[in-house]
């Protein structure tokens, strides 16, 4: 059953249309593929964040030892990972920028508040719930890592200022 595409009221309306088949099968497949691609890119972003965290730890140790050569090398490597992270973030945004109806779903899942993903899961088709759960897990772990990196960065800055 294919319902005509009308302007649903808000994000919940889009999710409802999506769940009951309001999007053409082709459109549903596009959203599924984009969700999976976003999940892969978010995992890549998480791995980069882990590397940035590790390099930040090593940088703090180098500063503590007053090893300026190692610190300079680590800063360069960390900067490269941050550039890759920014590129990955851009790729995620690019994947989320498709047709208006799809954009709302994809942006909400990829960049919206993490607690809002559960609301989308309630209105998603079963195949997409698994992908959304993985996205929720990756985004939660990424957010934790970002907070840890920020804390480490603050400590490194304080150490550098005091030396």
mmCIF file with all atom_site columns, C-alpha atoms in Angstrom:
data_model
loop_
_atom_site.group_PDB
_atom_site.id
_atom_site.type_symbol
_atom_site.label_atom_id
_atom_site.label_alt_id
_atom_site.label_comp_id
_atom_site.label_asym_id
_atom_site.label_entity_id
_atom_site.label_seq_id
_atom_site.pdbx_PDB_ins_code
_atom_site.Cartn_x
_atom_site.Cartn_y
_atom_site.Cartn_z
_atom_site.occupancy
_atom_site.B_iso_or_equiv
_atom_site.pdbx_formal_charge
_atom_site.auth_seq_id
_atom_site.auth_comp_id
_atom_site.auth_asym_id
_atom_site.auth_atom_id
_atom_site.pdbx_PDB_model_num
ATOM 1   C CA . UNK A 1 1   ? 0.000  0.000  0.000  1.00 0.00 ? 1   UNK A CA 1
ATOM 2   C CA . UNK A 1 2   ? 1.506  3.301  -1.076 1.00 0.00 ? 2   UNK A CA 1
ATOM 3   C CA . UNK A 1 3   ? -0.015 6.434  0.399  1.00 0.00 ? 3   UNK A CA 1
ATOM 4   C CA . UNK A 1 4   ? 0.386  9.774  -1.337 1.00 0.00 ? 4   UNK A CA 1
ATOM 5   C CA . UNK A 1 5   ? 3.148  11.944 0.062  1.00 0.00 ? 5   UNK A CA 1
ATOM 6   C CA . UNK A 1 6   ? 1.596  14.910 1.805  1.00 0.00 ? 6   UNK A CA 1
ATOM 7   C CA . UNK A 1 7   ? 3.144  17.416 4.170  1.00 0.00 ? 7   UNK A CA 1
ATOM 8   C CA . UNK A 1 8   ? 2.923  15.644 7.559  1.00 0.00 ? 8   UNK A CA 1
ATOM 9   C CA . UNK A 1 9   ? 2.805  17.724 10.703 1.00 0.00 ? 9   UNK A CA 1
ATOM 10  C CA . UNK A 1 10  ? 6.279  17.676 12.211 1.00 0.00 ? 10  UNK A CA 1
ATOM 11  C CA . UNK A 1 11  ? 8.810  14.945 12.704 1.00 0.00 ? 11  UNK A CA 1
ATOM 12  C CA . UNK A 1 12  ? 6.397  12.512 14.340 1.00 0.00 ? 12  UNK A CA 1
ATOM 13  C CA . UNK A 1 13  ? 4.169  12.745 11.270 1.00 0.00 ? 13  UNK A CA 1
ATOM 14  C CA . UNK A 1 14  ? 7.075  11.880 9.022  1.00 0.00 ? 14  UNK A CA 1
ATOM 15  C CA . UNK A 1 15  ? 8.003  8.943  11.219 1.00 0.00 ? 15  UNK A CA 1
ATOM 16  C CA . UNK A 1 16  ? 4.409  7.723  11.183 1.00 0.00 ? 16  UNK A CA 1
ATOM 17  C CA . UNK A 1 17  ? 4.216  7.944  7.392  1.00 0.00 ? 17  UNK A CA 1
ATOM 18  C CA . UNK A 1 18  ? 7.549  6.173  7.201  1.00 0.00 ? 18  UNK A CA 1
ATOM 19  C CA . UNK A 1 19  ? 6.403  3.368  9.501  1.00 0.00 ? 19  UNK A CA 1
ATOM 20  C CA . UNK A 1 20  ? 3.079  2.714  7.774  1.00 0.00 ? 20  UNK A CA 1
ATOM 21  C CA . UNK A 1 21  ? 4.526  2.839  4.300  1.00 0.00 ? 21  UNK A CA 1
ATOM 22  C CA . UNK A 1 22  ? 3.807  6.454  3.396  1.00 0.00 ? 22  UNK A CA 1
ATOM 23  C CA . UNK A 1 23  ? 7.114  6.639  1.604  1.00 0.00 ? 23  UNK A CA 1
ATOM 24  C CA . UNK A 1 24  ? 7.527  4.720  -1.580 1.00 0.00 ? 24  UNK A CA 1
ATOM 25  C CA . UNK A 1 25  ? 9.522  1.525  -1.180 1.00 0.00 ? 25  UNK A CA 1
ATOM 26  C CA . UNK A 1 26  ? 12.328 3.202  -3.105 1.00 0.00 ? 26  UNK A CA 1
ATOM 27  C CA . UNK A 1 27  ? 12.325 6.078  -0.606 1.00 0.00 ? 27  UNK A CA 1
ATOM 28  C CA . UNK A 1 28  ? 12.282 3.689  2.349  1.00 0.00 ? 28  UNK A CA 1
ATOM 29  C CA . UNK A 1 29  ? 15.264 1.863  0.868  1.00 0.00 ? 29  UNK A CA 1
ATOM 30  C CA . UNK A 1 30  ? 17.128 5.170  0.436  1.00 0.00 ? 30  UNK A CA 1
ATOM 31  C CA . UNK A 1 31  ? 16.561 6.051  4.101  1.00 0.00 ? 31  UNK A CA 1
ATOM 32  C CA . UNK A 1 32  ? 17.680 2.574  5.181  1.00 0.00 ? 32  UNK A CA 1
ATOM 33  C CA . UNK A 1 33  ? 20.869 2.829  3.122  1.00 0.00 ? 33  UNK A CA 1
ATOM 34  C CA . UNK A 1 34  ? 21.563 6.362  4.371  1.00 0.00 ? 34  UNK A CA 1
ATOM 35  C CA . UNK A 1 35  ? 20.999 5.280  7.997  1.00 0.00 ? 35  UNK A CA 1
ATOM 36  C CA . UNK A 1 36  ? 23.449 2.413  7.572  1.00 0.00 ? 36  UNK A CA 1
ATOM 37  C CA . UNK A 1 37  ? 25.997 4.705  5.920  1.00 0.00 ? 37  UNK A CA 1
ATOM 38  C CA . UNK A 1 38  ? 25.608 7.243  8.724  1.00 0.00 ? 38  UNK A CA 1
ATOM 39  C CA . UNK A 1 39  ? 26.093 4.443  11.259 1.00 0.00 ? 39  UNK A CA 1
ATOM 40  C CA . UNK A 1 40  ? 29.360 3.417  9.555  1.00 0.00 ? 40  UNK A CA 1
ATOM 41  C CA . UNK A 1 41  ? 30.574 7.021  9.436  1.00 0.00 ? 41  UNK A CA 1
ATOM 42  C CA . UNK A 1 42  ? 29.675 7.518  13.104 1.00 0.00 ? 42  UNK A CA 1
ATOM 43  C CA . UNK A 1 43  ? 31.699 4.398  13.950 1.00 0.00 ? 43  UNK A CA 1
ATOM 44  C CA . UNK A 1 44  ? 34.640 5.790  11.974 1.00 0.00 ? 44  UNK A CA 1
ATOM 45  C CA . UNK A 1 45  ? 34.231 9.096  13.840 1.00 0.00 ? 45  UNK A CA 1
ATOM 46  C CA . UNK A 1 46  ? 34.211 7.215  17.167 1.00 0.00 ? 46  UNK A CA 1
ATOM 47  C CA . UNK A 1 47  ? 37.431 5.401  16.240 1.00 0.00 ? 47  UNK A CA 1
ATOM 48  C CA . UNK A 1 48  ? 39.056 8.741  15.399 1.00 0.00 ? 48  UNK A CA 1
ATOM 49  C CA . UNK A 1 49  ? 37.928 10.114 18.761 1.00 0.00 ? 49  UNK A CA 1
ATOM 50  C CA . UNK A 1 50  ? 39.549 7.133  20.475 1.00 0.00 ? 50  UNK A CA 1
ATOM 51  C CA . UNK A 1 51  ? 42.798 7.889  18.650 1.00 0.00 ? 51  UNK A CA 1
ATOM 52  C CA . UNK A 1 52  ? 42.566 11.560 19.597 1.00 0.00 ? 52  UNK A CA 1
ATOM 53  C CA . UNK A 1 53  ? 42.044 10.541 23.228 1.00 0.00 ? 53  UNK A CA 1
ATOM 54  C CA . UNK A 1 54  ? 45.054 8.221  23.152 1.00 0.00 ? 54  UNK A CA 1
ATOM 55  C CA . UNK A 1 55  ? 47.219 10.907 21.552 1.00 0.00 ? 55  UNK A CA 1
ATOM 56  C CA . UNK A 1 56  ? 46.018 13.406 24.156 1.00 0.00 ? 56  UNK A CA 1
ATOM 57  C CA . UNK A 1 57  ? 47.135 11.011 26.919 1.00 0.00 ? 57  UNK A CA 1
ATOM 58  C CA . UNK A 1 58  ? 50.534 10.614 25.270 1.00 0.00 ? 58  UNK A CA 1
ATOM 59  C CA . UNK A 1 59  ? 50.784 14.387 24.845 1.00 0.00 ? 59  UNK A CA 1
ATOM 60  C CA . UNK A 1 60  ? 50.106 14.913 28.549 1.00 0.00 ? 60  UNK A CA 1
ATOM 61  C CA . UNK A 1 61  ? 52.847 12.407 29.398 1.00 0.00 ? 61  UNK A CA 1
ATOM 62  C CA . UNK A 1 62  ? 55.315 14.106 27.013 1.00 0.00 ? 62  UNK A CA 1
ATOM 63  C CA . UNK A 1 63  ? 54.567 17.492 28.554 1.00 0.00 ? 63  UNK A CA 1
ATOM 64  C CA . UNK A 1 64  ? 55.010 16.035 32.017 1.00 0.00 ? 64  UNK A CA 1
ATOM 65  C CA . UNK A 1 65  ? 58.453 14.724 30.960 1.00 0.00 ? 65  UNK A CA 1
ATOM 66  C CA . UNK A 1 66  ? 59.185 18.093 29.292 1.00 0.00 ? 66  UNK A CA 1
ATOM 67  C CA . UNK A 1 67  ? 59.861 16.269 26.041 1.00 0.00 ? 67  UNK A CA 1
ATOM 68  C CA . UNK A 1 68  ? 59.180 19.039 23.535 1.00 0.00 ? 68  UNK A CA 1
ATOM 69  C CA . UNK A 1 69  ? 60.138 16.965 20.490 1.00 0.00 ? 69  UNK A CA 1
ATOM 70  C CA . UNK A 1 70  ? 57.643 14.218 21.324 1.00 0.00 ? 70  UNK A CA 1
ATOM 71  C CA . UNK A 1 71  ? 55.015 16.811 22.273 1.00 0.00 ? 71  UNK A CA 1
ATOM 72  C CA . UNK A 1 72  ? 55.416 18.560 18.904 1.00 0.00 ? 72  UNK A CA 1
ATOM 73  C CA . UNK A 1 73  ? 55.113 15.265 17.023 1.00 0.00 ? 73  UNK A CA 1
ATOM 74  C CA . UNK A 1 74  ? 52.075 14.238 19.054 1.00 0.00 ? 74  UNK A CA 1
ATOM 75  C CA . UNK A 1 75  ? 50.416 17.610 18.463 1.00 0.00 ? 75  UNK A CA 1
ATOM 76  C CA . UNK A 1 76  ? 50.917 17.152 14.728 1.00 0.00 ? 76  UNK A CA 1
ATOM 77  C CA . UNK A 1 77  ? 49.497 13.621 14.767 1.00 0.00 ? 77  UNK A CA 1
ATOM 78  C CA . UNK A 1 78  ? 46.581 14.755 16.918 1.00 0.00 ? 78  UNK A CA 1
ATOM 79  C CA . UNK A 1 79  ? 45.899 17.625 14.517 1.00 0.00 ? 79  UNK A CA 1
ATOM 80  C CA . UNK A 1 80  ? 45.803 15.193 11.587 1.00 0.00 ? 80  UNK A CA 1
ATOM 81  C CA . UNK A 1 81  ? 43.264 13.016 13.414 1.00 0.00 ? 81  UNK A CA 1
ATOM 82  C CA . UNK A 1 82  ? 41.184 16.105 14.187 1.00 0.00 ? 82  UNK A CA 1
ATOM 83  C CA . UNK A 1 83  ? 41.180 17.012 10.489 1.00 0.00 ? 83  UNK A CA 1
ATOM 84  C CA . UNK A 1 84  ? 40.039 13.476 9.644  1.00 0.00 ? 84  UNK A CA 1
ATOM 85  C CA . UNK A 1 85  ? 37.371 13.798 12.341 1.00 0.00 ? 85  UNK A CA 1
ATOM 86  C CA . UNK A 1 86  ? 36.135 17.061 10.788 1.00 0.00 ? 86  UNK A CA 1
ATOM 87  C CA . UNK A 1 87  ? 36.074 15.440 7.338  1.00 0.00 ? 87  UNK A CA 1
ATOM 88  C CA . UNK A 1 88  ? 34.093 12.512 8.722  1.00 0.00 ? 88  UNK A CA 1
ATOM 89  C CA . UNK A 1 89  ? 31.661 14.912 10.383 1.00 0.00 ? 89  UNK A CA 1
ATOM 90  C CA . UNK A 1 90  ? 31.247 16.669 7.028  1.00 0.00 ? 90  UNK A CA 1
ATOM 91  C CA . UNK A 1 91  ? 30.579 13.353 5.291  1.00 0.00 ? 91  UNK A CA 1
ATOM 92  C CA . UNK A 1 92  ? 27.871 12.552 7.844  1.00 0.00 ? 92  UNK A CA 1
ATOM 93  C CA . UNK A 1 93  ? 26.235 15.934 7.248  1.00 0.00 ? 93  UNK A CA 1
ATOM 94  C CA . UNK A 1 94  ? 26.443 15.411 3.491  1.00 0.00 ? 94  UNK A CA 1
ATOM 95  C CA . UNK A 1 95  ? 24.748 12.003 3.794  1.00 0.00 ? 95  UNK A CA 1
ATOM 96  C CA . UNK A 1 96  ? 21.977 13.551 5.862  1.00 0.00 ? 96  UNK A CA 1
ATOM 97  C CA . UNK A 1 97  ? 21.304 16.217 3.218  1.00 0.00 ? 97  UNK A CA 1
ATOM 98  C CA . UNK A 1 98  ? 18.925 14.438 0.910  1.00 0.00 ? 98  UNK A CA 1
ATOM 99  C CA . UNK A 1 99  ? 15.288 15.125 0.145  1.00 0.00 ? 99  UNK A CA 1
ATOM 100 C CA . UNK A 1 100 ? 13.413 17.129 2.752  1.00 0.00 ? 100 UNK A CA 1
ATOM 101 C CA . UNK A 1 101 ? 11.445 14.219 4.244  1.00 0.00 ? 101 UNK A CA 1
ATOM 102 C CA . UNK A 1 102 ? 14.552 12.069 4.561  1.00 0.00 ? 102 UNK A CA 1
ATOM 103 C CA . UNK A 1 103 ? 16.712 14.955 5.797  1.00 0.00 ? 103 UNK A CA 1
ATOM 104 C CA . UNK A 1 104 ? 14.525 15.436 8.864  1.00 0.00 ? 104 UNK A CA 1
ATOM 105 C CA . UNK A 1 105 ? 14.818 11.789 9.871  1.00 0.00 ? 105 UNK A CA 1
ATOM 106 C CA . UNK A 1 106 ? 18.530 11.483 9.138  1.00 0.00 ? 106 UNK A CA 1
ATOM 107 C CA . UNK A 1 107 ? 19.513 14.763 10.818 1.00 0.00 ? 107 UNK A CA 1
ATOM 108 C CA . UNK A 1 108 ? 17.461 13.928 13.883 1.00 0.00 ? 108 UNK A CA 1
ATOM 109 C CA . UNK A 1 109 ? 19.157 10.545 14.235 1.00 0.00 ? 109 UNK A CA 1
ATOM 110 C CA . UNK A 1 110 ? 22.698 11.657 13.285 1.00 0.00 ? 110 UNK A CA 1
ATOM 111 C CA . UNK A 1 111 ? 22.896 15.066 14.990 1.00 0.00 ? 111 UNK A CA 1
ATOM 112 C CA . UNK A 1 112 ? 19.823 15.631 17.125 1.00 0.00 ? 112 UNK A CA 1
ATOM 113 C CA . UNK A 1 113 ? 19.713 15.150 20.878 1.00 0.00 ? 113 UNK A CA 1
ATOM 114 C CA . UNK A 1 114 ? 20.675 11.584 21.730 1.00 0.00 ? 114 UNK A CA 1
ATOM 115 C CA . UNK A 1 115 ? 17.568 11.059 23.854 1.00 0.00 ? 115 UNK A CA 1
ATOM 116 C CA . UNK A 1 116 ? 15.396 11.838 20.812 1.00 0.00 ? 116 UNK A CA 1
ATOM 117 C CA . UNK A 1 117 ? 16.643 8.751  18.913 1.00 0.00 ? 117 UNK A CA 1
ATOM 118 C CA . UNK A 1 118 ? 14.450 6.510  21.089 1.00 0.00 ? 118 UNK A CA 1
ATOM 119 C CA . UNK A 1 119 ? 11.389 8.480  19.958 1.00 0.00 ? 119 UNK A CA 1
ATOM 120 C CA . UNK A 1 120 ? 12.312 7.815  16.331 1.00 0.00 ? 120 UNK A CA 1
ATOM 121 C CA . UNK A 1 121 ? 12.786 4.114  17.065 1.00 0.00 ? 121 UNK A CA 1
ATOM 122 C CA . UNK A 1 122 ? 9.200  3.892  18.273 1.00 0.00 ? 122 UNK A CA 1
ATOM 123 C CA . UNK A 1 123 ? 8.011  5.019  14.842 1.00 0.00 ? 123 UNK A CA 1
ATOM 124 C CA . UNK A 1 124 ? 10.563 3.210  12.668 1.00 0.00 ? 124 UNK A CA 1
ATOM 125 C CA . UNK A 1 125 ? 10.143 -0.002 10.769 1.00 0.00 ? 125 UNK A CA 1
ATOM 126 C CA . UNK A 1 126 ? 11.734 -2.996 12.530 1.00 0.00 ? 126 UNK A CA 1
ATOM 127 C CA . UNK A 1 127 ? 14.757 -3.233 10.194 1.00 0.00 ? 127 UNK A CA 1
ATOM 128 C CA . UNK A 1 128 ? 15.753 0.348  10.992 1.00 0.00 ? 128 UNK A CA 1
ATOM 129 C CA . UNK A 1 129 ? 15.413 -0.044 14.764 1.00 0.00 ? 129 UNK A CA 1
ATOM 130 C CA . UNK A 1 130 ? 18.570 -2.190 14.851 1.00 0.00 ? 130 UNK A CA 1
ATOM 131 C CA . UNK A 1 131 ? 20.524 0.458  12.958 1.00 0.00 ? 131 UNK A CA 1
ATOM 132 C CA . UNK A 1 132 ? 19.127 3.234  15.152 1.00 0.00 ? 132 UNK A CA 1
ATOM 133 C CA . UNK A 1 133 ? 20.115 1.287  18.293 1.00 0.00 ? 133 UNK A CA 1
ATOM 134 C CA . UNK A 1 134 ? 23.675 0.998  16.998 1.00 0.00 ? 134 UNK A CA 1
ATOM 135 C CA . UNK A 1 135 ? 23.688 4.711  16.152 1.00 0.00 ? 135 UNK A CA 1
ATOM 136 C CA . UNK A 1 136 ? 22.456 5.484  19.672 1.00 0.00 ? 136 UNK A CA 1
ATOM 137 C CA . UNK A 1 137 ? 25.233 3.339  21.161 1.00 0.00 ? 137 UNK A CA 1
ATOM 138 C CA . UNK A 1 138 ? 27.951 4.907  18.978 1.00 0.00 ? 138 UNK A CA 1
ATOM 139 C CA . UNK A 1 139 ? 26.753 8.457  19.617 1.00 0.00 ? 139 UNK A CA 1
ATOM 140 C CA . UNK A 1 140 ? 26.578 7.854  23.381 1.00 0.00 ? 140 UNK A CA 1
ATOM 141 C CA . UNK A 1 141 ? 30.102 6.412  23.465 1.00 0.00 ? 141 UNK A CA 1
ATOM 142 C CA . UNK A 1 142 ? 31.343 9.263  21.259 1.00 0.00 ? 142 UNK A CA 1
ATOM 143 C CA . UNK A 1 143 ? 29.827 11.862 23.563 1.00 0.00 ? 143 UNK A CA 1
ATOM 144 C CA . UNK A 1 144 ? 31.526 10.254 26.558 1.00 0.00 ? 144 UNK A CA 1
ATOM 145 C CA . UNK A 1 145 ? 34.854 10.280 24.710 1.00 0.00 ? 145 UNK A CA 1
ATOM 146 C CA . UNK A 1 146 ? 34.451 13.925 23.728 1.00 0.00 ? 146 UNK A CA 1
ATOM 147 C CA . UNK A 1 147 ? 33.863 14.861 27.351 1.00 0.00 ? 147 UNK A CA 1
ATOM 148 C CA . UNK A 1 148 ? 36.936 12.875 28.440 1.00 0.00 ? 148 UNK A CA 1
ATOM 149 C CA . UNK A 1 149 ? 39.084 14.514 25.737 1.00 0.00 ? 149 UNK A CA 1
ATOM 150 C CA . UNK A 1 150 ? 37.906 17.973 26.775 1.00 0.00 ? 150 UNK A CA 1
ATOM 151 C CA . UNK A 1 151 ? 38.850 17.228 30.382 1.00 0.00 ? 151 UNK A CA 1
ATOM 152 C CA . UNK A 1 152 ? 42.285 15.940 29.326 1.00 0.00 ? 152 UNK A CA 1
ATOM 153 C CA . UNK A 1 153 ? 42.791 18.993 27.098 1.00 0.00 ? 153 UNK A CA 1
ATOM 154 C CA . UNK A 1 154 ? 42.047 21.291 30.022 1.00 0.00 ? 154 UNK A CA 1
ATOM 155 C CA . UNK A 1 155 ? 44.586 19.441 32.152 1.00 0.00 ? 155 UNK A CA 1
ATOM 156 C CA . UNK A 1 156 ? 47.228 19.660 29.398 1.00 0.00 ? 156 UNK A CA 1
ATOM 157 C CA . UNK A 1 157 ? 46.634 23.395 28.984 1.00 0.00 ? 157 UNK A CA 1
ATOM 158 C CA . UNK A 1 158 ? 46.951 23.935 32.731 1.00 0.00 ? 158 UNK A CA 1
ATOM 159 C CA . UNK A 1 159 ? 50.197 21.952 32.829 1.00 0.00 ? 159 UNK A CA 1
ATOM 160 C CA . UNK A 1 160 ? 51.658 23.943 29.958 1.00 0.00 ? 160 UNK A CA 1
ATOM 161 C CA . UNK A 1 161 ? 50.695 27.251 31.582 1.00 0.00 ? 161 UNK A CA 1
ATOM 162 C CA . UNK A 1 162 ? 52.296 26.272 34.896 1.00 0.00 ? 162 UNK A CA 1
ATOM 163 C CA . UNK A 1 163 ? 55.621 25.195 33.385 1.00 0.00 ? 163 UNK A CA 1
#
